[in-house]
GROMACS .gro file of C-alpha atoms in nm:
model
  171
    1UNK     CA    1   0.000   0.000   0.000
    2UNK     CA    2   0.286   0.210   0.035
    3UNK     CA    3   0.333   0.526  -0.223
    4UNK     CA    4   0.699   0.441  -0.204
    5UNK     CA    5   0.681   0.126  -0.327
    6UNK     CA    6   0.809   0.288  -0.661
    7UNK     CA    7   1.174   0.321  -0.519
    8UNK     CA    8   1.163  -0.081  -0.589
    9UNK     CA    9   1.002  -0.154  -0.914
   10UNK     CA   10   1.299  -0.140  -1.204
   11UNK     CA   11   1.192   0.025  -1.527
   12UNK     CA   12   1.079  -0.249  -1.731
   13UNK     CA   13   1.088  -0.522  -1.518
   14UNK     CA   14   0.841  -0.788  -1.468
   15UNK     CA   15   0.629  -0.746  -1.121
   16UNK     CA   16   0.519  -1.069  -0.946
   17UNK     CA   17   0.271  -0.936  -0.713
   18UNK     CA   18   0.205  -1.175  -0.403
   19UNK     CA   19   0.116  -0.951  -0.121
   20UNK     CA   20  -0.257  -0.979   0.015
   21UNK     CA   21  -0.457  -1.088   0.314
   22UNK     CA   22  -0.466  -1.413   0.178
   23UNK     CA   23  -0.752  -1.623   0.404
   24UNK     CA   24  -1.118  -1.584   0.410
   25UNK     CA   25  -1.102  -1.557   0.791
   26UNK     CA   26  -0.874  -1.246   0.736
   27UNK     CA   27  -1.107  -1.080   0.495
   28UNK     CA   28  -1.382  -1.153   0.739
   29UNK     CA   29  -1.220  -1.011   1.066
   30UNK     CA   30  -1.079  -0.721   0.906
   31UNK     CA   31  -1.234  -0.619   0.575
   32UNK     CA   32  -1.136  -0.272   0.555
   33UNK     CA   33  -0.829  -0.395   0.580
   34UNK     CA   34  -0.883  -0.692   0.342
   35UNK     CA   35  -1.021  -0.375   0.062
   36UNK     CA   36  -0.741  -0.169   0.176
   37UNK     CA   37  -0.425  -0.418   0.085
   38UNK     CA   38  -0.603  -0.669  -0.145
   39UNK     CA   39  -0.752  -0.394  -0.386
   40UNK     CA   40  -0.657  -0.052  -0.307
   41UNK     CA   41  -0.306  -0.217  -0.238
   42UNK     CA   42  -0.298  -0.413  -0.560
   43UNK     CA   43  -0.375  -0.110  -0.765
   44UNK     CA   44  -0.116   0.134  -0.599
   45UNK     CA   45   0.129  -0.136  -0.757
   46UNK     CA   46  -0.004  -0.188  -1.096
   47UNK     CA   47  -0.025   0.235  -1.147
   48UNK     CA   48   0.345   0.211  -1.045
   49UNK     CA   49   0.433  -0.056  -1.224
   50UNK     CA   50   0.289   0.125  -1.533
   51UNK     CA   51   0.501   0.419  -1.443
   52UNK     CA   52   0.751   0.186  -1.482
   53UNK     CA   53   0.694   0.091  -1.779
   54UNK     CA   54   0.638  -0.303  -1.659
   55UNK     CA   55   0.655  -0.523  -1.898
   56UNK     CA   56   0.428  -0.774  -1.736
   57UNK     CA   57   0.244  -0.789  -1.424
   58UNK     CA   58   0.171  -1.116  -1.265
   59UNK     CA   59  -0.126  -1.105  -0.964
   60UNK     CA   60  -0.188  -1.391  -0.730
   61UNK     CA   61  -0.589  -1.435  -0.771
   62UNK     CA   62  -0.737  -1.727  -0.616
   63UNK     CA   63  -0.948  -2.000  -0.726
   64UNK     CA   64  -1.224  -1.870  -0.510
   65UNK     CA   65  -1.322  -1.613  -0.755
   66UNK     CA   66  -1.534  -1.935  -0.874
   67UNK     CA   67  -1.742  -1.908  -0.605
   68UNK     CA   68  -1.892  -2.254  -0.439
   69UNK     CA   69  -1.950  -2.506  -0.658
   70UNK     CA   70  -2.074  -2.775  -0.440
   71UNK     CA   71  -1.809  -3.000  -0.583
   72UNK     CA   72  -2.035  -3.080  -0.866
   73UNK     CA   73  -1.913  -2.797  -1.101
   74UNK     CA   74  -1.552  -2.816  -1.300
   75UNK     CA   75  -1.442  -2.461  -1.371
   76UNK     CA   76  -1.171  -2.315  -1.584
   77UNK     CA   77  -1.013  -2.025  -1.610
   78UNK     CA   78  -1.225  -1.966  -1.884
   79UNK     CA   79  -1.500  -2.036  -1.668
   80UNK     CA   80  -1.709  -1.646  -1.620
   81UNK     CA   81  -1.651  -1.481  -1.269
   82UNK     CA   82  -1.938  -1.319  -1.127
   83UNK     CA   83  -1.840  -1.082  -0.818
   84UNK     CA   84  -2.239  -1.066  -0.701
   85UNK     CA   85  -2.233  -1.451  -0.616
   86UNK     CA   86  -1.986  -1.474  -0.440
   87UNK     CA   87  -1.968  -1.489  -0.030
   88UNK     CA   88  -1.623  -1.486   0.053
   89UNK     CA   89  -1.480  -1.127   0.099
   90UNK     CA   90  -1.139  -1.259  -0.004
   91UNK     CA   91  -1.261  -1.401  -0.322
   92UNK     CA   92  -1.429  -1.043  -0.401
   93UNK     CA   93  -1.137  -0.876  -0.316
   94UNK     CA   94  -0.936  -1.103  -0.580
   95UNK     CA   95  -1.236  -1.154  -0.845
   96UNK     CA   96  -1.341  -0.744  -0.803
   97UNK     CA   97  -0.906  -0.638  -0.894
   98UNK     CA   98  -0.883  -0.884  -1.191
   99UNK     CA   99  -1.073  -0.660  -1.444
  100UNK     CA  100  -0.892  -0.366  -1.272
  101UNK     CA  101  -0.555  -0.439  -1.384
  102UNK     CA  102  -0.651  -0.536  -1.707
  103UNK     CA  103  -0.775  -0.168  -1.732
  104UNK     CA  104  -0.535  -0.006  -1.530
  105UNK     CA  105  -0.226  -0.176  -1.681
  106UNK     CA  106  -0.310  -0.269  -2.007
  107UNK     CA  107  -0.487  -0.635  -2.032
  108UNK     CA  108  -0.194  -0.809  -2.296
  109UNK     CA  109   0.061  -0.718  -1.964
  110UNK     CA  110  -0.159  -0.832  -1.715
  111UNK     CA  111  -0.130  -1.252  -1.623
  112UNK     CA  112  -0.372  -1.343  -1.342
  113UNK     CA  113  -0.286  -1.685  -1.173
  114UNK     CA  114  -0.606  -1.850  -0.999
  115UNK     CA  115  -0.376  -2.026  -0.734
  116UNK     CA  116  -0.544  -2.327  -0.550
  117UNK     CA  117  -0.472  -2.352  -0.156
  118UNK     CA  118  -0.072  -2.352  -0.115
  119UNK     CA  119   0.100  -2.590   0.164
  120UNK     CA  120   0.412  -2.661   0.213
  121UNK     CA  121   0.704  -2.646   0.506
  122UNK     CA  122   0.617  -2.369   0.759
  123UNK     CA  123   0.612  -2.272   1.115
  124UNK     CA  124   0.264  -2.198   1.191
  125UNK     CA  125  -0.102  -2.132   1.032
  126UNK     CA  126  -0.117  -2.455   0.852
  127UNK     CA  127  -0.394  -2.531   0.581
  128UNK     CA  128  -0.571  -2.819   0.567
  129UNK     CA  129  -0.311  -3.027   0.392
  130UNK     CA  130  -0.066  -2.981   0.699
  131UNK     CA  131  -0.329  -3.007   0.938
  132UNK     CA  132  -0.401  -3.348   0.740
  133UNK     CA  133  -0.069  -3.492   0.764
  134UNK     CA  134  -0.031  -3.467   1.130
  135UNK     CA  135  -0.318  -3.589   1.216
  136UNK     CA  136  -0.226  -3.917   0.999
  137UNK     CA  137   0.060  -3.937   1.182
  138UNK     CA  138  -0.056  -3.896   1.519
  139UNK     CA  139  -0.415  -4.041   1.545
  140UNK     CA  140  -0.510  -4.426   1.442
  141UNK     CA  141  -0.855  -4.232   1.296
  142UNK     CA  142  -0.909  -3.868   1.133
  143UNK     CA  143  -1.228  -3.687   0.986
  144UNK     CA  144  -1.220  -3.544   0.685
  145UNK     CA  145  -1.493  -3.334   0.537
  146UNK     CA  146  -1.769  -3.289   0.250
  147UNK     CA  147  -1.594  -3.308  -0.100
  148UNK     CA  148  -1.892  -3.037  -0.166
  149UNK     CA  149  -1.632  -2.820   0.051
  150UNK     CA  150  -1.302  -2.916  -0.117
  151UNK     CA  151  -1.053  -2.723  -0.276
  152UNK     CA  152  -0.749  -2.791  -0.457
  153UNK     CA  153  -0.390  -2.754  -0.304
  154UNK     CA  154  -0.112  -2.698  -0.434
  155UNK     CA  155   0.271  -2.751  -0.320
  156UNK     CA  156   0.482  -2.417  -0.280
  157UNK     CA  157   0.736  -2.579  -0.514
  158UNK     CA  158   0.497  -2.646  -0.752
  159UNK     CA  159   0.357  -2.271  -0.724
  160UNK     CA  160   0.706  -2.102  -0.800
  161UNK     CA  161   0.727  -2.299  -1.070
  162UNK     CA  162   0.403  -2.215  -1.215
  163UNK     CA  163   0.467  -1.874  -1.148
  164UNK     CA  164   0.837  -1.843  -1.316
  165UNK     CA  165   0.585  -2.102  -1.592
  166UNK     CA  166   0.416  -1.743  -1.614
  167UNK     CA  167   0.670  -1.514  -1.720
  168UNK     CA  168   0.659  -1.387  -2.074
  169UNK     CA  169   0.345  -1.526  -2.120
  170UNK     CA  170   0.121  -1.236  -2.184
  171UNK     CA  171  -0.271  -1.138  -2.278
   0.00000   0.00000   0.00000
């Protein structure tokens, strides 16, 4: 959110943009906050990076721009995004910037990536992947719940590749 941020961004360079409040129960405690950083944020970097004269700008979406689909509903990317359905201020924050940048930038330097749930080695506030594998390890019987509720994960590995994937691949 910071005006300064300029003093970072190269001329020309490629931005990967990252930062967000990046859980549901985030957006939900604090959503000022979540509008503030996730959108308001997100745009303060694209305008710079088009000072800049970026020559692509990579955003971290999320695959909850889709909305709930019960499980019974395979979506794409090219599957349409409608902001009014959804009930998750974290996925409005991501689904309500996408058609921003694409305005504010210019929409053949814009890539969004729809990331699925990321786990991986950490310290602390563990998804439901981590949460999983512990509990395999230390119970003789876990719960798990509805696949109407599931999501797809993805390994942090497996993200940075996807995103380095992303570069130079434009419109």
């Amino acid at each position: 959110c910071d005006p300064m941020i300029e003093q970072w961004i190269q001329p020309q360079s490629i931005v990967i943009h990252l930062a967000a409040l990046s859980t549901d129960g985030q957006c939900r405690q604090e959503p000022e906050k979540a509008v503030r950083v996730n959108i308001l944020g997100t745009l303060n970097l694209a305008n710079v990076s088009k000072q800049k004269g970026a020559s692509q700008f990579i955003f971290a979406s999320s695959e909850w721009v889709y909305g709930d689909t019960n499980g019974e509903e395979v979506k794409t990317e090219s599957s349409p995004v409608d902001v009014a359905t959804l009930t998750s201020v974290y996925a409005v924050t991501k689904a309500a910037t996408e058609p921003m940048l694409r305005s504010e930038i210019a929409p053949e330097n814009v890539t969004n990536l729809r990331f699925g749930i990321v786990y991986g080695p950490r310290p602390d506030s563990w998804s439901a992947v981590e949460r999983l594998l512990v509990d395999v390890s230390e119970k003789a019987t876990i719960q798990v719940g509805s696949i109407r509720t599931g999501r797809r994960f993805i390994y942090v590995d497996d993200l940075v590749d996807g995103i380095l994937a992303s570069i130079g691949q434009l419109g």
